[in-house]
Amino acid sequence: MKEKKVKGTVLNQTKIIFFIQVLNSFISGILTIVLPLLMKERNLDIVTIGLIFASLPLIFQLTRMSFAVVSDFLGRKLFFILNGLLAVLSSSIYYLSYTPFAFLLGKVTEGTKSASLWAVNRAFLLEKSGKKRKTLVHLRTTAFVSMAVGSLLAGFLIVWIFYTNTVMLCILIGAVIVPASLLLVDRKKEKFNIRQALGHLDLRNKEKTFTTFVLLYFVMGLSFGFKSGYVFPLFLSENKFGTETIGIFLGAQILLAGLSLYLFTKKMKIEKLILLGGFLYSVMLPLLGFSSGLLAAFLLVMFGVVEGLLGGGQEGILLKIVRKESYSTDIGLLMMGLHGGTTISLATSGFLIASWGFAAPFLLSALIFVIFYVFAYFHLRE
């Protein structure tokens, strides 16, 4: 009887985490469509938009790393509550934003909000679940599908209730996260030990494979930044697609990514996911850059399959090389490389697009990604 009660408690806690993830990803899906178009509507140029979006991965990683280290000692619940509070605050700032500085402040707050979730959600589930890879795949699939629904609805919401009321909806949804977080039961807290915390952060204490993948994740982030954030929505906008259509296409892409992640990770080894996803990435993205009209939209939607393959590969890599005693910190170190690279390429993407069009960042992204997936494949095989 006691064993059944423990299993039931774990299941309920897992459901709460997934519910919080659904709300966060749904908001992200809406903002993925709304923010670039809202910035364009309020007369921000593409270079400024690129620089504003570049602040998110930087802020995200700096705060995520701090949150991850502290949560390994003091528990995870506090950061889920913080996530809810910041979800309300970041959307409220966007609601009131008309200047580059105001949008930048919103991005900083949004980055901290996302960091408070992703610093602890994987670690919380890994501590509660026995089926570790399956659980992480379900988490990413849930994030993709929820984000897809948000993106699909965003275009219609903008047309029906306009930009400001769509952002107001994000504020209301964010407010639900706080009471949901209060239902979580944290593990027993430990006394914060600065020496032990610094030991978790010291790459000299990690295996060589771990250090290698920190560098490879930086290369991956450098590639991803050229097509992240505002790039796809404005690419479709430049191809003369309307707001509703942009939401439908990007929503379909994200939904396809979630389905691909779920289906392929059950049947393929991690190294094969990386190899196939990497090859398709390096072929499809340049084709997308030189396409226009319906062909561009079709390729962009089908790119979701690539995102799903690579998402499954990333989760598999995390599970292979992180240590149980420092789940959050190890994941944070890997993501530090990823988001460090993303920040650099996102900051330069606006200049490239303004000078040479969308083909330039897409081609550069594909070439850089070849370095990541080739080296990652051979390291995983070893």
Coordinates of C-alpha atoms in Angstrom, one line a residue:
M1 CA 0.0 0.0 0.0
K2 CA 2.8 2.4 0.9
E3 CA 4.6 1.6 -2.4
K4 CA 1.4 2.4 -4.3
K5 CA 1.1 5.7 -2.5
V6 CA 4.7 6.7 -3.3
K7 CA 4.1 5.8 -7.0
G8 CA 0.9 7.9 -7.0
T9 CA 2.7 10.9 -5.5
V10 CA 5.5 10.7 -8.1
L11 CA 2.9 10.5 -10.9
N12 CA 1.0 13.5 -9.6
Q13 CA 4.2 15.5 -9.2
T14 CA 5.2 14.6 -12.8
K15 CA 1.8 15.7 -14.1
I16 CA 2.2 19.1 -12.4
I17 CA 5.6 19.5 -14.1
F18 CA 4.2 18.7 -17.4
F19 CA 1.2 21.0 -16.9
I20 CA 3.7 23.9 -16.0
Q21 CA 5.6 23.0 -19.2
V22 CA 2.5 23.1 -21.3
L23 CA 1.6 26.6 -20.1
N24 CA 5.1 27.9 -20.6
S25 CA 5.5 26.4 -24.1
F26 CA 2.0 27.6 -25.1
I27 CA 3.0 31.2 -24.2
S28 CA 6.3 30.8 -26.0
G29 CA 4.5 29.6 -29.1
I30 CA 2.3 32.7 -29.1
L31 CA 5.2 35.1 -28.5
T32 CA 7.3 33.4 -31.2
I33 CA 4.8 34.8 -33.8
V34 CA 3.6 37.9 -32.0
L35 CA 6.9 39.5 -30.9
P36 CA 8.8 39.8 -34.3
L37 CA 5.7 41.1 -36.0
L38 CA 4.8 43.4 -33.1
M39 CA 8.3 44.9 -33.2
K40 CA 8.0 45.4 -37.0
E41 CA 4.6 46.9 -36.5
R42 CA 6.1 49.4 -34.0
N43 CA 8.8 50.4 -36.5
L44 CA 11.9 48.5 -35.2
D45 CA 14.4 47.7 -38.0
I46 CA 15.7 44.1 -38.5
V47 CA 19.2 44.8 -37.1
T48 CA 17.7 46.2 -33.9
I49 CA 15.3 43.2 -33.7
G50 CA 18.3 40.8 -34.1
L51 CA 20.2 42.5 -31.3
I52 CA 17.2 42.5 -28.9
F53 CA 16.6 38.7 -29.6
A54 CA 20.3 38.0 -29.1
S55 CA 20.0 39.1 -25.4
L56 CA 17.7 36.2 -24.6
P57 CA 20.1 33.3 -24.8
L58 CA 22.8 35.3 -23.0
I59 CA 20.5 36.2 -20.1
F60 CA 18.9 32.8 -20.2
Q61 CA 22.2 31.0 -19.8
L62 CA 23.7 33.3 -17.1
T63 CA 20.7 33.1 -14.9
R64 CA 20.1 29.4 -15.7
M65 CA 23.6 28.4 -14.6
S66 CA 23.1 30.2 -11.2
F67 CA 19.7 28.7 -10.7
A68 CA 20.9 25.2 -11.6
V69 CA 23.8 25.3 -9.1
V70 CA 21.6 26.6 -6.3
S71 CA 18.8 24.2 -7.0
D72 CA 21.1 21.2 -6.7
F73 CA 21.4 22.2 -3.0
L74 CA 18.2 24.1 -2.1
G75 CA 15.6 22.3 -4.2
R76 CA 13.6 23.0 -7.3
K77 CA 10.2 24.3 -6.2
L78 CA 11.3 27.9 -5.6
F79 CA 12.3 28.2 -9.2
F80 CA 9.0 27.0 -10.6
I81 CA 7.3 29.6 -8.5
L82 CA 9.7 32.3 -9.8
N83 CA 9.0 31.1 -13.3
G84 CA 5.3 31.9 -12.9
L85 CA 5.9 35.3 -11.5
L86 CA 8.3 36.2 -14.3
A87 CA 5.9 34.8 -16.9
V88 CA 3.4 37.5 -15.8
L89 CA 6.0 40.2 -15.6
S90 CA 7.7 39.6 -19.0
S91 CA 4.4 39.6 -20.9
S92 CA 3.3 42.7 -19.0
I93 CA 6.5 44.5 -20.2
Y94 CA 5.8 43.4 -23.8
Y95 CA 2.3 44.7 -23.5
L96 CA 3.6 48.2 -22.7
S97 CA 6.7 48.2 -25.0
Y98 CA 7.1 50.7 -27.8
T99 CA 10.9 51.4 -27.8
P100 CA 13.9 49.1 -28.3
F101 CA 14.9 49.5 -24.7
A102 CA 11.5 48.4 -23.4
F103 CA 11.5 45.3 -25.7
L104 CA 15.1 44.6 -24.5
L105 CA 13.9 44.7 -20.9
G106 CA 11.1 42.3 -21.8
K107 CA 13.6 39.9 -23.4
V108 CA 15.8 40.1 -20.3
T109 CA 12.8 39.2 -18.1
E110 CA 11.7 36.5 -20.5
G111 CA 15.2 35.0 -20.6
T112 CA 15.2 34.8 -16.8
K113 CA 11.7 33.4 -16.8
S114 CA 12.7 30.6 -19.2
A115 CA 16.0 30.0 -17.2
S116 CA 14.0 29.4 -14.0
L117 CA 12.1 26.6 -15.7
W118 CA 14.7 24.9 -17.7
A119 CA 17.3 25.0 -14.9
V120 CA 15.1 22.6 -12.9
N121 CA 12.5 20.8 -15.0
R122 CA 14.7 18.1 -16.4
A123 CA 16.4 17.6 -13.0
F124 CA 13.1 17.4 -11.2
L125 CA 11.8 14.7 -13.6
L126 CA 15.1 12.7 -13.5
E127 CA 14.9 12.6 -9.7
K128 CA 11.3 11.4 -9.8
S129 CA 11.4 9.0 -12.8
G130 CA 13.0 5.6 -13.4
K131 CA 12.5 5.8 -17.2
K132 CA 14.9 8.6 -17.8
R133 CA 15.3 8.8 -21.6
K134 CA 11.5 8.2 -22.1
T135 CA 10.7 11.0 -19.6
L136 CA 13.0 13.5 -21.2
V137 CA 11.6 12.7 -24.7
H138 CA 8.1 13.2 -23.4
L139 CA 9.1 16.5 -21.9
R140 CA 10.5 17.8 -25.2
T141 CA 7.6 16.4 -27.1
T142 CA 5.2 18.2 -24.7
A143 CA 7.1 21.4 -25.2
F144 CA 7.0 21.1 -29.0
V145 CA 3.3 20.3 -29.2
S146 CA 2.3 23.0 -26.8
M147 CA 4.4 25.6 -28.5
A148 CA 2.9 24.4 -31.9
V149 CA -0.6 25.0 -30.6
G150 CA 0.3 28.5 -29.4
S151 CA 1.9 29.3 -32.7
L152 CA -1.0 28.0 -34.7
L153 CA -3.5 30.1 -32.7
A154 CA -1.3 33.2 -32.5
G155 CA -2.0 34.5 -36.1
F156 CA -5.7 34.1 -35.6
L157 CA -5.6 35.8 -32.2
I158 CA -3.7 38.8 -33.6
V159 CA -6.4 39.2 -36.3
W160 CA -9.3 38.6 -33.9
I161 CA -8.2 40.5 -30.8
F162 CA -5.1 42.4 -32.0
Y163 CA -1.5 42.3 -30.7
T164 CA -2.1 43.9 -27.2
N165 CA -5.0 41.6 -26.2
T166 CA -3.0 38.5 -27.5
V167 CA -0.2 39.5 -25.1
M168 CA -2.7 40.1 -22.4
L169 CA -3.8 36.5 -22.8
C170 CA -0.2 35.4 -22.2
I171 CA -0.3 37.4 -18.9
L172 CA -3.4 35.6 -17.8
I173 CA -2.0 32.1 -18.7
G174 CA 1.3 32.9 -16.9
A175 CA -0.7 33.7 -13.7
V176 CA -1.9 30.1 -13.5
I177 CA 1.7 28.8 -13.2
V178 CA 2.2 30.2 -9.7
P179 CA -0.6 28.2 -7.9
A180 CA 0.4 25.1 -9.9
S181 CA 4.0 25.4 -8.7
L182 CA 2.8 25.6 -5.1
L183 CA 1.5 22.1 -5.3
L184 CA 5.0 20.6 -5.9
V185 CA 6.7 18.7 -3.1
D186 CA 10.4 19.3 -3.1
R187 CA 13.1 16.9 -2.1
K188 CA 14.9 17.4 1.2
K189 CA 17.1 20.4 1.0
E190 CA 20.8 20.4 1.7
K191 CA 23.0 23.1 3.2
F192 CA 24.5 25.2 0.4
N193 CA 28.2 24.3 0.1
I194 CA 30.1 26.8 -2.0
R195 CA 33.1 24.5 -2.4
Q196 CA 31.0 21.6 -3.6
A197 CA 29.1 23.9 -5.9
L198 CA 32.3 25.2 -7.5
G199 CA 33.5 21.6 -7.8
H200 CA 30.4 20.8 -9.9
L201 CA 31.2 23.8 -12.1
D202 CA 34.9 22.9 -12.6
L203 CA 35.4 21.3 -16.0
R204 CA 38.6 19.8 -14.7
N205 CA 36.5 17.5 -12.6
K206 CA 34.5 16.3 -15.6
E207 CA 35.3 13.5 -18.0
K208 CA 37.0 14.4 -21.3
T209 CA 33.8 13.5 -23.2
F210 CA 31.8 16.0 -21.2
T211 CA 34.3 18.8 -21.9
T212 CA 34.3 17.9 -25.6
F213 CA 30.5 18.2 -25.8
V214 CA 30.5 21.6 -24.1
L215 CA 32.6 22.8 -27.0
L216 CA 30.4 21.0 -29.6
Y217 CA 27.3 22.5 -28.0
F218 CA 28.9 25.9 -28.5
V219 CA 29.3 25.1 -32.2
M220 CA 25.7 23.9 -32.4
G221 CA 24.5 27.1 -30.8
L222 CA 26.6 29.2 -33.2
S223 CA 24.7 27.4 -36.0
F224 CA 21.3 27.6 -34.4
G225 CA 21.4 31.3 -33.8
F226 CA 21.3 32.2 -37.5
K227 CA 17.8 30.7 -37.8
S228 CA 16.4 31.2 -34.3
G229 CA 14.1 33.7 -32.6
Y230 CA 12.7 36.3 -35.0
V231 CA 14.2 34.8 -38.2
F232 CA 11.6 32.4 -39.5
P233 CA 8.6 34.7 -38.8
L234 CA 10.2 37.6 -40.6
F235 CA 11.4 35.3 -43.4
L236 CA 7.7 34.3 -44.0
S237 CA 6.6 37.9 -43.7
E238 CA 9.2 39.0 -46.3
N239 CA 7.7 36.3 -48.6
K240 CA 4.3 38.1 -48.3
F241 CA 2.5 35.7 -46.1
G242 CA -0.2 37.1 -43.7
T243 CA -0.2 36.9 -40.0
E244 CA -2.6 33.9 -39.8
T245 CA -0.6 32.0 -42.4
I246 CA 2.7 32.6 -40.6
G247 CA 1.2 31.2 -37.4
I248 CA -0.1 28.1 -39.3
F249 CA 3.2 27.4 -41.0
L250 CA 5.3 27.8 -37.9
G251 CA 2.8 25.9 -35.8
A252 CA 2.8 23.1 -38.3
Q253 CA 6.6 23.0 -38.2
I254 CA 6.8 22.9 -34.4
L255 CA 4.1 20.2 -34.3
L256 CA 5.9 18.1 -36.9
A257 CA 9.1 18.5 -34.7
G258 CA 7.2 17.2 -31.7
L259 CA 5.8 14.2 -33.6
S260 CA 9.2 13.4 -35.2
L261 CA 10.9 13.6 -31.8
Y262 CA 8.5 11.2 -30.3
L263 CA 8.4 8.7 -33.2
F264 CA 12.1 8.6 -34.1
T265 CA 13.7 8.5 -30.6
K266 CA 11.8 5.2 -29.9
K267 CA 13.4 3.5 -32.9
M268 CA 16.8 5.1 -33.5
K269 CA 20.1 5.3 -31.5
I270 CA 21.3 8.7 -30.4
E271 CA 24.2 8.8 -32.9
K272 CA 22.0 7.9 -35.8
L273 CA 19.5 10.7 -34.8
I274 CA 22.4 13.2 -34.8
L275 CA 23.8 11.9 -38.2
L276 CA 20.5 11.9 -40.1
G277 CA 19.3 15.1 -38.5
G278 CA 22.6 16.9 -39.2
F279 CA 22.7 15.8 -42.8
L280 CA 19.1 17.0 -43.4
Y281 CA 19.8 20.2 -41.6
S282 CA 22.9 21.0 -43.8
V283 CA 20.9 20.3 -47.0
M284 CA 17.5 21.8 -46.3
L285 CA 18.5 25.1 -44.7
P286 CA 20.4 26.4 -47.7
L287 CA 17.6 25.3 -50.0
L288 CA 15.2 27.2 -47.8
G289 CA 17.4 30.4 -48.0
F290 CA 17.2 30.3 -51.8
S291 CA 13.5 29.5 -52.0
S292 CA 10.4 31.8 -52.1
G293 CA 6.6 31.6 -52.0
L294 CA 4.9 28.2 -51.3
L295 CA 8.1 26.2 -51.8
A296 CA 9.8 28.2 -49.0
A297 CA 6.7 27.6 -46.8
F298 CA 6.8 23.9 -47.6
L299 CA 10.5 23.5 -46.8
L300 CA 10.1 25.5 -43.6
V301 CA 7.3 23.2 -42.4
M302 CA 9.2 20.1 -43.3
F303 CA 12.2 21.4 -41.4
G304 CA 10.2 20.4 -38.3
V305 CA 11.3 16.8 -39.0
V306 CA 14.9 17.9 -38.7
E307 CA 14.2 19.8 -35.5
G308 CA 12.6 16.6 -34.0
L309 CA 15.5 14.4 -34.9
L310 CA 18.0 16.8 -33.4
G311 CA 15.9 17.4 -30.3
G312 CA 15.9 13.6 -29.6
G313 CA 19.6 13.5 -30.2
Q314 CA 20.2 16.4 -27.8
E315 CA 18.2 14.8 -25.0
G316 CA 20.0 11.5 -25.5
I317 CA 23.4 13.2 -25.3
L318 CA 22.4 14.9 -22.0
L319 CA 21.3 11.6 -20.5
K320 CA 24.6 9.9 -21.5
I321 CA 27.0 12.4 -20.0
V322 CA 25.5 14.1 -17.0
R323 CA 26.1 12.9 -13.4
K324 CA 23.4 12.1 -10.9
E325 CA 24.8 14.2 -8.1
S326 CA 24.9 17.3 -10.3
Y327 CA 22.1 16.9 -12.8
S328 CA 21.2 20.6 -13.1
T329 CA 24.7 21.9 -13.0
D330 CA 26.0 19.5 -15.7
I331 CA 23.0 20.3 -18.0
G332 CA 23.6 24.0 -17.4
L333 CA 27.3 23.7 -18.4
L334 CA 26.3 22.0 -21.6
M335 CA 23.7 24.6 -22.3
M336 CA 26.1 27.4 -21.5
G337 CA 28.0 26.4 -24.6
L338 CA 24.8 26.1 -26.7
H339 CA 23.5 29.5 -25.7
G340 CA 26.8 31.2 -25.8
G341 CA 27.1 30.3 -29.5
T342 CA 23.5 31.2 -30.1
T343 CA 24.0 34.7 -28.7
I344 CA 26.9 35.5 -31.0
S345 CA 25.1 34.3 -34.2
L346 CA 21.8 35.9 -33.3
A347 CA 23.5 39.3 -32.7
T348 CA 25.1 39.1 -36.2
S349 CA 22.1 37.6 -38.0
G350 CA 20.3 41.0 -38.5
F351 CA 23.3 42.5 -40.1
L352 CA 23.7 39.6 -42.5
I353 CA 20.0 39.7 -43.4
A354 CA 20.0 43.4 -44.0
S355 CA 23.1 43.2 -46.2
W356 CA 22.6 39.9 -48.2
G357 CA 19.1 38.6 -47.4
F358 CA 18.1 35.4 -45.5
A359 CA 20.2 33.1 -47.7
A360 CA 23.4 34.3 -46.0
P361 CA 22.6 33.3 -42.4
F362 CA 20.9 30.0 -43.5
L363 CA 23.9 28.9 -45.6
L364 CA 26.4 29.9 -42.8
S365 CA 24.2 28.0 -40.2
A366 CA 24.3 24.8 -42.4
L367 CA 28.1 25.0 -42.9
I368 CA 28.8 25.4 -39.2
F369 CA 26.4 22.6 -38.3
V370 CA 28.4 20.1 -40.4
I371 CA 31.2 20.6 -37.9
F372 CA 28.9 19.8 -35.0
Y373 CA 27.2 16.7 -36.3
V374 CA 30.3 15.0 -37.8
F375 CA 32.3 15.3 -34.6
A376 CA 29.4 14.5 -32.3
Y377 CA 28.6 11.4 -34.3
F378 CA 32.1 10.0 -34.0
H379 CA 32.4 10.8 -30.3
L380 CA 29.1 9.1 -29.6
R381 CA 30.2 6.0 -31.5
E382 CA 33.3 5.8 -29.4

